Short mmCIF file of C-alpha atoms in Angstrom, two decimals:
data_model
loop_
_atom_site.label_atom_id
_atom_site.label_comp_id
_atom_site.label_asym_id
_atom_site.label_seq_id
_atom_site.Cartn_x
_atom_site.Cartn_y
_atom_site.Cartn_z
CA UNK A 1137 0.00 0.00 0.00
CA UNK A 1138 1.12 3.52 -0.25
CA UNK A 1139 0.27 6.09 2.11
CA UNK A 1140 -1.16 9.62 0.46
CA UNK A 1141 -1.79 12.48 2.67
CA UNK A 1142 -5.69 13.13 0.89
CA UNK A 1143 -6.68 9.17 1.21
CA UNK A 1144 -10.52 10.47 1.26
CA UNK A 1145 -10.30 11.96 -2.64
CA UNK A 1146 -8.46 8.18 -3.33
CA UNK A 1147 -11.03 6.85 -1.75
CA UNK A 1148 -14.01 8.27 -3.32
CA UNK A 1149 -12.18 7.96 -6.28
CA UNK A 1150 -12.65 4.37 -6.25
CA UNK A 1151 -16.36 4.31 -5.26
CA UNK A 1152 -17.09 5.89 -8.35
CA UNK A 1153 -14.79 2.86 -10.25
CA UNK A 1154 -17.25 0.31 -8.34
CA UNK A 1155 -20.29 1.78 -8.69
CA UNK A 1156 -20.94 -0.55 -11.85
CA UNK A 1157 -19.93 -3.72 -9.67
CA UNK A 1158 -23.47 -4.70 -9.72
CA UNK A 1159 -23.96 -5.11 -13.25
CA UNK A 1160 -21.09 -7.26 -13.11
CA UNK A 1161 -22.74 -9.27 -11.01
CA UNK A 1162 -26.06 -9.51 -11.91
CA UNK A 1163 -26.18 -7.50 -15.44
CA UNK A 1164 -26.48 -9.91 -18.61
CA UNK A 1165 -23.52 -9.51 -20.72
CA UNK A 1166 -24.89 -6.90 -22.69
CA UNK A 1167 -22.44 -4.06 -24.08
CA UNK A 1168 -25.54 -1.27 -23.64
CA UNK A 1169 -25.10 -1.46 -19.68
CA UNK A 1170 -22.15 0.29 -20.29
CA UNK A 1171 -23.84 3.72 -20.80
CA UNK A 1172 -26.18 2.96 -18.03
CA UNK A 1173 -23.05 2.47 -15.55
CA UNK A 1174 -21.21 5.78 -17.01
CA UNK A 1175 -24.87 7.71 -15.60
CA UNK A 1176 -24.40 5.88 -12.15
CA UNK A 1177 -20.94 7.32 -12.19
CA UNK A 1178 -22.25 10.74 -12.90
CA UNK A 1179 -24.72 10.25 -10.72
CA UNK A 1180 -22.08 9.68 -8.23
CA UNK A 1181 -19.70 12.39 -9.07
CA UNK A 1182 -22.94 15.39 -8.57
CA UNK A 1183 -23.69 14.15 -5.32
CA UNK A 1184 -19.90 14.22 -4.02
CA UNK A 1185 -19.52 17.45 -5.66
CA UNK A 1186 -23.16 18.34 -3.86
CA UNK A 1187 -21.90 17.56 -0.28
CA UNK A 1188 -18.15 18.76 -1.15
CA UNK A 1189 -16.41 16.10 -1.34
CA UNK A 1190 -13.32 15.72 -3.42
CA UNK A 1191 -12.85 12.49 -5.49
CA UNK A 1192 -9.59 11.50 -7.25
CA UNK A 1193 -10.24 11.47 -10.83
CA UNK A 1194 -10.86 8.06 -12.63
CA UNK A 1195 -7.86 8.37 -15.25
CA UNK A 1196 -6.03 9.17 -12.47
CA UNK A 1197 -6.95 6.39 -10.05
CA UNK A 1198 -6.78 3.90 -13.20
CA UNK A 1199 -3.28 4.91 -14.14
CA UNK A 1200 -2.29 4.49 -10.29
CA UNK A 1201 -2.99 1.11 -10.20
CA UNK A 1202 -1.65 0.22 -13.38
CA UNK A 1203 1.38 0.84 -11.57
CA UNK A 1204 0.99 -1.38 -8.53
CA UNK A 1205 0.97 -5.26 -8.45
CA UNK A 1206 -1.30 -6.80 -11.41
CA UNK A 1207 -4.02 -9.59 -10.46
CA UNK A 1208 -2.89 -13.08 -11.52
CA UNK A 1209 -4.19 -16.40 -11.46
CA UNK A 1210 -4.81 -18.74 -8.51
CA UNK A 1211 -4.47 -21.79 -8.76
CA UNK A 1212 -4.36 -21.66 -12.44
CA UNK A 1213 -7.97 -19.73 -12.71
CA UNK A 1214 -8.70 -16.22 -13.59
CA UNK A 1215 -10.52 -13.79 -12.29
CA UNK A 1216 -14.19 -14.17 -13.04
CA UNK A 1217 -15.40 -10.94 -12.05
CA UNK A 1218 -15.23 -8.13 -9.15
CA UNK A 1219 -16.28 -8.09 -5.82
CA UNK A 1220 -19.92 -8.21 -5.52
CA UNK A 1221 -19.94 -10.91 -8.22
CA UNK A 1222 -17.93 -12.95 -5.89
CA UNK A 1223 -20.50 -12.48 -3.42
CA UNK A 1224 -23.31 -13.14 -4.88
CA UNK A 1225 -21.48 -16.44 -6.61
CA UNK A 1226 -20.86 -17.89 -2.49
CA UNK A 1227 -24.59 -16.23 -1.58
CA UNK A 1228 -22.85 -13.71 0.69
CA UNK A 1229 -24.21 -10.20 1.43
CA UNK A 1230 -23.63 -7.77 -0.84
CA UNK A 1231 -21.85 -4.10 -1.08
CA UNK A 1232 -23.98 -2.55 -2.81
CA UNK A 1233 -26.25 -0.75 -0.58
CA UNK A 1234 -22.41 0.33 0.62
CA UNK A 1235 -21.69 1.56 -2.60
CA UNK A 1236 -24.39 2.62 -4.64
CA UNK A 1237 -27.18 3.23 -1.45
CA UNK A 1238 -24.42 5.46 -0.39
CA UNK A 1239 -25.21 7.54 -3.17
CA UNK A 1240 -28.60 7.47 -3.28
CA UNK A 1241 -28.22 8.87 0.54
CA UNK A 1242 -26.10 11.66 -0.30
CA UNK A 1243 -28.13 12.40 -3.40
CA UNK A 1244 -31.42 12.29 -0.93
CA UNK A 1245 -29.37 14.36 1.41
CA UNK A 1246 -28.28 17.29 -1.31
CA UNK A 1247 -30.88 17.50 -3.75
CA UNK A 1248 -29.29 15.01 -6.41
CA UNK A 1249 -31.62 12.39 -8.53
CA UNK A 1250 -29.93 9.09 -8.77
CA UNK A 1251 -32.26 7.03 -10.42
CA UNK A 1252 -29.75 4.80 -12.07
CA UNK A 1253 -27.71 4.08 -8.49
CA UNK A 1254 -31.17 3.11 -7.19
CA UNK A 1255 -32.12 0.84 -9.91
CA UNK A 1256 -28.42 -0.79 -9.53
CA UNK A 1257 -29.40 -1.16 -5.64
CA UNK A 1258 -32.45 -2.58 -6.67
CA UNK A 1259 -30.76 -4.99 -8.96
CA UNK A 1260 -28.53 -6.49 -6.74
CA UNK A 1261 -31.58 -7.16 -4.31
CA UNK A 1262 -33.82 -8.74 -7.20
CA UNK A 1263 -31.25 -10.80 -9.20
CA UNK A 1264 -32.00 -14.15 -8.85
CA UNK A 1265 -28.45 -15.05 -10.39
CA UNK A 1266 -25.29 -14.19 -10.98
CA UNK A 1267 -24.89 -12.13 -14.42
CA UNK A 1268 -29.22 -12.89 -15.10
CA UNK A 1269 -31.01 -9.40 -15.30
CA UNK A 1270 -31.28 -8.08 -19.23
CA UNK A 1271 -30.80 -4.72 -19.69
CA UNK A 1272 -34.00 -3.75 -20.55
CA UNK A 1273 -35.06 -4.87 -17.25
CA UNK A 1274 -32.47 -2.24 -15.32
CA UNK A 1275 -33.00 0.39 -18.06
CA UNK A 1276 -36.93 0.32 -16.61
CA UNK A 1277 -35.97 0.39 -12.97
CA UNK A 1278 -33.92 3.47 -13.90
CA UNK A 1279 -36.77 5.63 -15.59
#
């Protein structure tokens, strides 16, 4: 680990890289979630810019760790997807209301819509599988 004197911006820095980690984990492969995770991650950068607080930007964060230590096999088996998708693989509770309910809070608490954050917390509750929801399905929730 390295030690940075503004660990808060680093830190909301990379809630805004896992606010998508639900769609990973319950999302059908479908390239169009992509657009509806880039709107959770605006939705996430007005309501930290709402309640002032500073975030570490995304290029940033992404070229930081492209420096450290890269992921590699274990036990001869890739990575099969992030966090929450672990989770809900072993049936284990789930970040999300962590990650995205945190922004729905702050957006409650300032002002700030975040309908897609909300349908992606309402995903992760619904999804009867791992990687089973179509995107039409989440599009819905959102509008």
């Amino acid at each position: 680990a390295v030690s940075v004197p503004d660990a808060s911006r680093w830190k909301y820095g990379k809630l805004l890289l896992n606010l998508g980690n639900a769609v990973d984990a319950f999302g059908l492969p479908d390239p169009g979630f992509q657009g509806l995770i880039k709107r959770a991650v605006d939705e996430g950068r007005c309501c930290l810019r709402a309640a002032n607080l500073g975030f570490l930007a995304t290029v940033d964060l992404l070229a930081a760790m492209e420096k450290g230590p890269q992921p590699e096999t274990i036990d001869g088996q890739s990575r099969r997807g992030g966090s929450t998708w672990q989770s809900a693989a072993r049936g284990l509770p789930l970040e999300t209301d962590h990650l995205n309910g945190w922004i729905v809070e702050l957006g409650l608490r300032h002002g700030v819509p975040t309908p897609v954050n909300q349908a992606f917390v309402r995903l992760s509750k619904l999804g009867a599988a791992p990687r089973s929801v179509p995107l039409a399905q989440v599009q819905a929730w959102a509008e």
